[in-house]
Coordinates of C-alpha atoms in Angstrom, one line a residue:
X1410 CA -4.1 7.5 -0.3
X1411 CA -6.8 6.8 1.2
X1412 CA -8.8 9.7 2.0
X1413 CA -9.3 10.2 -2.0
X1414 CA -9.7 6.7 -2.8
X1415 CA -12.8 6.0 -1.0
X1416 CA -14.6 6.4 -4.3
X1417 CA -18.3 6.1 -2.8
X1418 CA -20.1 3.6 -4.8
X1419 CA -19.2 0.4 -7.4
X1420 CA -20.5 2.9 -9.8
X1421 CA -20.1 6.7 -8.7
X1422 CA -23.0 7.8 -6.7
X1423 CA -24.6 10.5 -8.0
X1424 CA -24.3 13.9 -6.7
X1425 CA -25.7 14.4 -3.5
X1426 CA -26.1 11.0 -2.0
X1427 CA -26.4 10.3 1.5
X1428 CA -23.9 8.6 3.1
X1429 CA -26.8 6.0 4.6
X1430 CA -26.5 5.4 0.1
X1431 CA -23.1 4.4 0.4
X1432 CA -23.8 2.2 3.2
X1433 CA -26.3 0.5 0.9
X1434 CA -23.8 0.2 -1.8
X1435 CA -21.7 -1.4 0.2
X1436 CA -24.2 -4.1 1.4
X1437 CA -25.5 -4.9 -1.6
X1438 CA -21.4 -4.8 -2.8
X1439 CA -20.3 -6.9 0.0
X1440 CA -23.5 -8.8 1.5
X1441 CA -24.6 -9.2 5.0
X1442 CA -25.2 -8.9 7.8
X1443 CA -22.3 -6.1 8.6
X1444 CA -19.4 -7.6 10.3
X1445 CA -16.7 -5.6 12.3
X1446 CA -13.2 -6.7 12.8
X1447 CA -12.1 -9.7 12.5
X1448 CA -8.7 -11.7 14.1
X1449 CA -7.1 -13.6 11.7
X1450 CA -3.8 -16.1 11.8
X1451 CA -1.2 -17.8 9.6
X1452 CA -0.3 -21.4 9.2
X1453 CA 2.2 -23.0 7.2
X1454 CA 4.3 -20.3 7.2
X1455 CA 6.8 -21.1 3.7
X1456 CA 10.8 -21.6 4.4
X1457 CA 13.1 -19.5 2.3
X1458 CA 14.1 -20.7 -0.8
X1459 CA 17.1 -19.1 -0.9
X1460 CA 19.0 -16.6 0.6
X1461 CA 17.8 -13.2 1.7
X1462 CA 19.0 -9.8 0.0
X1463 CA 18.7 -6.5 1.9
X1464 CA 17.6 -4.0 -0.4
X1465 CA 18.6 -1.2 1.9
X1466 CA 22.4 -1.6 2.2
X1467 CA 22.3 0.9 5.3
X1468 CA 24.5 3.3 3.8
X1469 CA 22.8 5.1 0.8
X1470 CA 20.1 5.1 -1.3
X1471 CA 21.7 2.8 -4.1
X1472 CA 19.0 0.9 -6.0
X1473 CA 16.4 3.1 -5.2
X1474 CA 14.9 5.8 -7.9
X1475 CA 13.3 9.0 -6.2
X1476 CA 10.1 10.5 -8.2
X1477 CA 7.8 13.3 -7.1
X1478 CA 4.3 14.5 -8.1
X1479 CA 3.7 18.2 -8.4
X1480 CA 4.8 20.7 -6.1
X1481 CA 1.4 21.1 -4.9
X1482 CA 0.3 17.7 -3.6
X1483 CA -3.4 19.4 -3.3
X1484 CA -3.6 19.4 -6.9
X1485 CA -2.6 15.5 -7.0
X1486 CA -6.3 14.2 -7.8
X1487 CA -7.6 17.0 -10.0
X1488 CA -4.4 17.9 -12.3
X1489 CA -4.8 19.1 -15.8
X1490 CA -3.2 18.3 -18.7
X1491 CA -1.3 21.4 -18.5
X1492 CA -0.1 20.1 -14.8
X1493 CA 3.4 18.9 -14.7
X1494 CA 5.0 16.6 -11.6
X1495 CA 8.0 17.4 -10.2
X1496 CA 9.8 14.0 -11.2
X1497 CA 13.4 14.0 -11.3
X1498 CA 14.3 18.1 -12.3
X1499 CA 15.7 18.7 -8.7
X1500 CA 17.9 17.2 -5.8
X1501 CA 15.9 15.1 -3.6
X1502 CA 18.2 14.6 -0.9
X1503 CA 15.6 17.2 1.2
X1504 CA 12.7 14.6 0.3
X1505 CA 14.6 11.1 0.6
X1506 CA 17.6 10.5 2.3
X1507 CA 19.7 7.8 4.4
X1508 CA 19.7 9.2 8.5
X1509 CA 20.2 7.7 12.0
X1510 CA 17.0 6.6 13.9
X1511 CA 16.9 5.1 17.1
X1512 CA 20.8 4.2 16.8
X1513 CA 20.8 2.9 13.7
X1514 CA 20.5 4.1 9.8
X1515 CA 17.1 4.4 8.1
X1516 CA 15.5 5.4 5.0
X1517 CA 13.9 8.5 6.0
X1518 CA 11.4 10.2 3.7
X1519 CA 10.1 14.0 4.5
X1520 CA 6.7 13.4 2.9
X1521 CA 5.8 16.9 2.2
X1522 CA 6.1 16.6 -1.6
X1523 CA 3.8 13.4 -2.7
X1524 CA 5.8 11.0 -4.7
X1525 CA 8.3 7.2 -3.6
X1526 CA 11.3 5.8 -3.8
X1527 CA 11.2 3.0 -6.4
X1528 CA 13.5 0.0 -6.0
X1529 CA 15.0 -1.1 -9.0
X1530 CA 14.4 -5.3 -8.3
X1531 CA 12.1 -7.3 -10.6
X1532 CA 10.8 -9.5 -7.8
X1533 CA 8.5 -12.4 -7.8
X1534 CA 7.6 -15.2 -5.5
X1535 CA 9.2 -13.7 -2.3
X1536 CA 8.5 -12.8 1.5
X1537 CA 9.3 -9.0 2.1
X1538 CA 10.0 -8.0 5.4
X1539 CA 10.8 -4.6 6.7
X1540 CA 10.4 -2.0 9.7
X1541 CA 9.0 1.3 9.9
X1542 CA 7.9 4.1 12.1
X1543 CA 5.8 7.5 12.3
X1544 CA 8.1 10.6 12.4
X1545 CA 7.0 13.9 13.9
X1546 CA 5.8 16.1 10.9
X1547 CA 2.6 15.7 8.6
X1548 CA 2.1 18.5 5.8
X1549 CA -0.8 20.2 4.1
X1550 CA -3.6 18.9 2.2
X1551 CA -3.3 16.4 5.1
X1552 CA -2.7 18.2 8.8
X1553 CA -5.4 16.9 10.3
X1554 CA -5.5 13.2 8.2
X1555 CA -3.9 9.8 10.0
X1556 CA -0.2 9.7 8.8
X1557 CA -0.5 8.1 5.4
X1558 CA 2.3 6.4 3.6
X1559 CA 2.3 3.0 1.7
X1560 CA 4.2 -0.1 0.3
X1561 CA 3.4 -0.4 -3.4
X1562 CA 4.1 -3.7 -5.2
X1563 CA 4.0 -5.0 -8.4
X1564 CA 5.1 -2.1 -9.7
X1565 CA 5.3 -1.6 -13.1
X1566 CA 4.7 0.8 -16.1
X1567 CA 6.0 4.6 -16.3
X1568 CA 7.1 6.5 -13.6
X1569 CA 4.5 9.4 -12.5
X1570 CA 1.6 7.1 -14.8
X1571 CA -0.9 7.3 -12.1
X1572 CA -1.9 10.6 -10.9
X1573 CA 1.4 12.1 -12.2
X1574 CA 3.0 10.5 -8.9
X1575 CA 3.0 6.7 -8.7
X1576 CA 3.5 3.8 -10.9
X1577 CA 0.5 1.0 -11.6
X1578 CA 1.0 -1.5 -8.5
X1579 CA -1.2 -2.9 -5.7
X1580 CA -0.4 -1.6 -2.5
X1581 CA 0.0 -2.6 1.3
X1582 CA -1.1 0.5 2.7
X1583 CA 0.7 2.0 5.3
X1584 CA -1.9 4.6 7.3
X1585 CA -2.9 5.2 11.4
X1586 CA -5.6 2.6 11.5
X1587 CA -6.0 1.2 8.3
X1588 CA -2.2 -0.3 8.0
X1589 CA -2.7 -3.2 5.5
X1590 CA -5.9 -2.4 3.9
X1591 CA -5.4 -3.1 0.1
X1592 CA -5.6 -0.8 -2.6
X1593 CA -5.4 -1.0 -6.5
X1594 CA -2.8 1.7 -7.4
X1595 CA -3.9 2.9 -11.4
X1596 CA -6.7 2.1 -13.5
X1597 CA -5.5 -0.9 -15.8
X1598 CA -4.3 -2.9 -12.3
X1599 CA -7.6 -5.3 -10.9
X1600 CA -7.4 -7.8 -7.9
X1601 CA -10.0 -9.8 -5.8
X1602 CA -10.4 -10.2 -2.3
X1603 CA -12.6 -11.4 0.4
X1604 CA -15.0 -8.6 2.0
X1605 CA -17.7 -8.0 4.4
X1606 CA -19.7 -4.4 4.6
X1607 CA -18.8 -2.1 8.1
X1608 CA -20.4 1.0 8.3
X1609 CA -18.6 1.8 11.4
X1610 CA -15.8 2.8 8.5
X1611 CA -15.3 4.9 5.6
X1612 CA -17.0 4.6 2.5
X1613 CA -16.7 2.5 0.7
X1614 CA -17.0 1.1 3.7
X1615 CA -15.8 -3.1 2.8
X1616 CA -13.5 -4.7 5.6
X1617 CA -11.3 -7.4 4.7
X1618 CA -12.9 -11.2 5.9
X1619 CA -12.1 -14.6 5.6
X1620 CA -15.0 -16.2 4.1
X1621 CA -16.5 -12.9 3.0
X1622 CA -17.9 -12.3 -0.4
X1623 CA -15.4 -12.0 -3.1
X1624 CA -14.8 -8.4 -4.5
X1625 CA -12.7 -7.1 -7.4
X1626 CA -11.5 -4.4 -7.1
X1627 CA -11.0 -1.6 -9.9
X1628 CA -9.7 1.5 -9.2
X1629 CA -12.1 4.5 -9.1
X1630 CA -15.0 2.7 -8.1
X1631 CA -16.6 1.4 -4.4
X1632 CA -14.0 -1.2 -4.6
X1633 CA -10.8 0.5 -5.1
X1634 CA -10.1 -0.3 -1.6
X1635 CA -10.7 -2.7 1.1
X1636 CA -9.8 -1.8 4.9
X1637 CA -7.4 -4.5 6.8
X1638 CA -9.4 -7.3 9.0
X1639 CA -8.3 -5.2 12.1
X1640 CA -5.9 -2.8 13.1
X1641 CA -2.7 -4.3 14.6
X1642 CA -0.4 -1.0 14.2
X1643 CA 1.4 0.3 17.4
X1644 CA 1.5 3.3 18.6
X1645 CA 3.3 6.2 17.0
X1646 CA 6.5 6.4 17.6
X1647 CA 7.3 3.0 17.8
X1648 CA 8.6 0.4 14.8
X1649 CA 6.4 -2.2 13.1
X1650 CA 7.1 -5.1 11.2
X1651 CA 5.5 -5.8 7.9
X1652 CA 5.5 -8.8 6.5
X1653 CA 4.4 -9.3 2.5
X1654 CA 3.9 -13.0 0.9
X1655 CA 3.6 -13.1 -2.9
X1656 CA 3.6 -15.8 -4.8
X1657 CA 2.4 -15.1 -8.0
X1658 CA -1.0 -13.2 -8.4
X1659 CA -1.5 -13.6 -5.1
X1660 CA -0.6 -12.2 -1.7
X1661 CA -0.5 -11.6 1.9
X1662 CA -0.8 -8.6 4.0
X1663 CA 0.6 -9.2 7.7
X1664 CA 1.2 -6.3 10.6
X1665 CA 3.2 -6.8 13.5
X1666 CA 3.1 -10.6 13.1
X1667 CA -1.1 -10.4 12.8
X1668 CA -2.0 -11.3 9.2
X1669 CA -4.5 -8.4 7.7
X1670 CA -5.7 -9.2 4.1
X1671 CA -5.1 -11.5 1.3
X1672 CA -5.4 -10.9 -2.4
X1673 CA -5.9 -12.9 -5.4
X1674 CA -5.9 -12.9 -9.0
X1675 CA -4.1 -9.5 -9.5
X1676 CA -4.0 -8.8 -12.7
X1677 CA -3.2 -6.1 -15.6
X1678 CA -6.4 -5.4 -18.2
X1679 CA -5.0 -4.2 -21.8
X1680 CA -6.8 -1.6 -24.0
X1681 CA -9.1 -4.4 -25.0
X1682 CA -10.3 -5.6 -22.4
X1683 CA -7.7 -8.6 -21.9
X1684 CA -6.9 -9.9 -18.6
X1685 CA -3.1 -10.6 -17.6
X1686 CA -2.0 -11.7 -14.6
X1687 CA 0.1 -9.6 -12.6
X1688 CA 3.1 -11.7 -11.0
X1689 CA 6.0 -9.6 -10.4
X1690 CA 7.5 -6.2 -10.3
X1691 CA 9.0 -3.7 -8.4
X1692 CA 8.2 -2.0 -5.2
X1693 CA 7.7 1.7 -4.0
X1694 CA 8.2 2.8 -0.6
X1695 CA 5.1 6.5 -0.7
X1696 CA 5.6 9.8 0.0
X1697 CA 2.3 11.3 0.9
X1698 CA 1.9 13.5 3.7
X1699 CA 3.9 12.4 6.7
X1700 CA 7.3 12.0 7.6
X1701 CA 8.1 8.3 7.5
X1702 CA 11.3 6.1 8.6
X1703 CA 12.3 2.8 6.9
X1704 CA 14.4 0.1 8.0
X1705 CA 15.8 -3.6 7.7
X1706 CA 14.3 -4.3 4.4
X1707 CA 14.6 -8.0 3.2
X1708 CA 13.5 -10.1 0.7
X1709 CA 13.9 -13.8 -0.2
X1710 CA 12.1 -16.2 -2.4
X1711 CA 9.4 -18.3 -1.4
X1712 CA 7.5 -21.2 -3.0
X1713 CA 4.3 -21.1 -1.9
X1714 CA 2.4 -18.8 0.6
X1715 CA 1.1 -19.7 4.1
X1716 CA -2.2 -20.7 5.0
X1717 CA -5.0 -17.6 6.0
X1718 CA -7.8 -18.8 8.3
X1719 CA -10.1 -17.0 10.7
X1720 CA -8.8 -17.5 14.4
X1721 CA -11.0 -19.7 16.9

């Protein structure tokens, strides 16, 4: 979910605004001087507070519920009231299935129709680990974009509540070159992170940085997404390991053993503007334009988060 989630301004820039305007706004949000990728390290890894639980049994999609957005994904971000998502009205075995990959079972996500698999478990205070790799196919309207998917956590609300396709949540982005990016999914989800401006990346030109400026992330603005501190993904065709540590309203994103982002103050916003900490929810595996494989999905309880800091 990156090409459209990169809104260019905290308050949307006017039509005709230049790329330079967008960079100036990123500097206004996150300060200067501009900063590039940052190497981070973790310490004080939490001991498991209980036994690990397999969220994928290796045989079926038991425990997972599919949901599909619009038959034409190109309308996802501009659908009107008359547009109706596919939802659960068709057989989804051609979209989500258990198949063999490299000699063991994995969840296969075709990616042609956007949507997600949502696990039924309501999770809090956990360490989740999974492996993923890209398949061979990408689909319109993302044929020329980097492969795109996502691990969405603290999922709540109704199926299709966000763009007719996803449920409100916080996203651990899975995208070539941006895996670990933080994204707000839904207009009533908020979180805080630390960021610096980086004009070398696409709008909104914000990258996670330990010691950076605190930034409140808000859907539909120039702080909707904050890029990972660095790119730790392996080449296409290889398996990658994601570790997600979540305690209460805080989370840490780790890619192939490399910490890349930290999220704080996750919350939902009520109709009256009140803020409620977001401390639990389900997970979603996205379908968003690229064939993707997932396997070895485990979760175990923890009572504390690791410590994250800049290397050196």
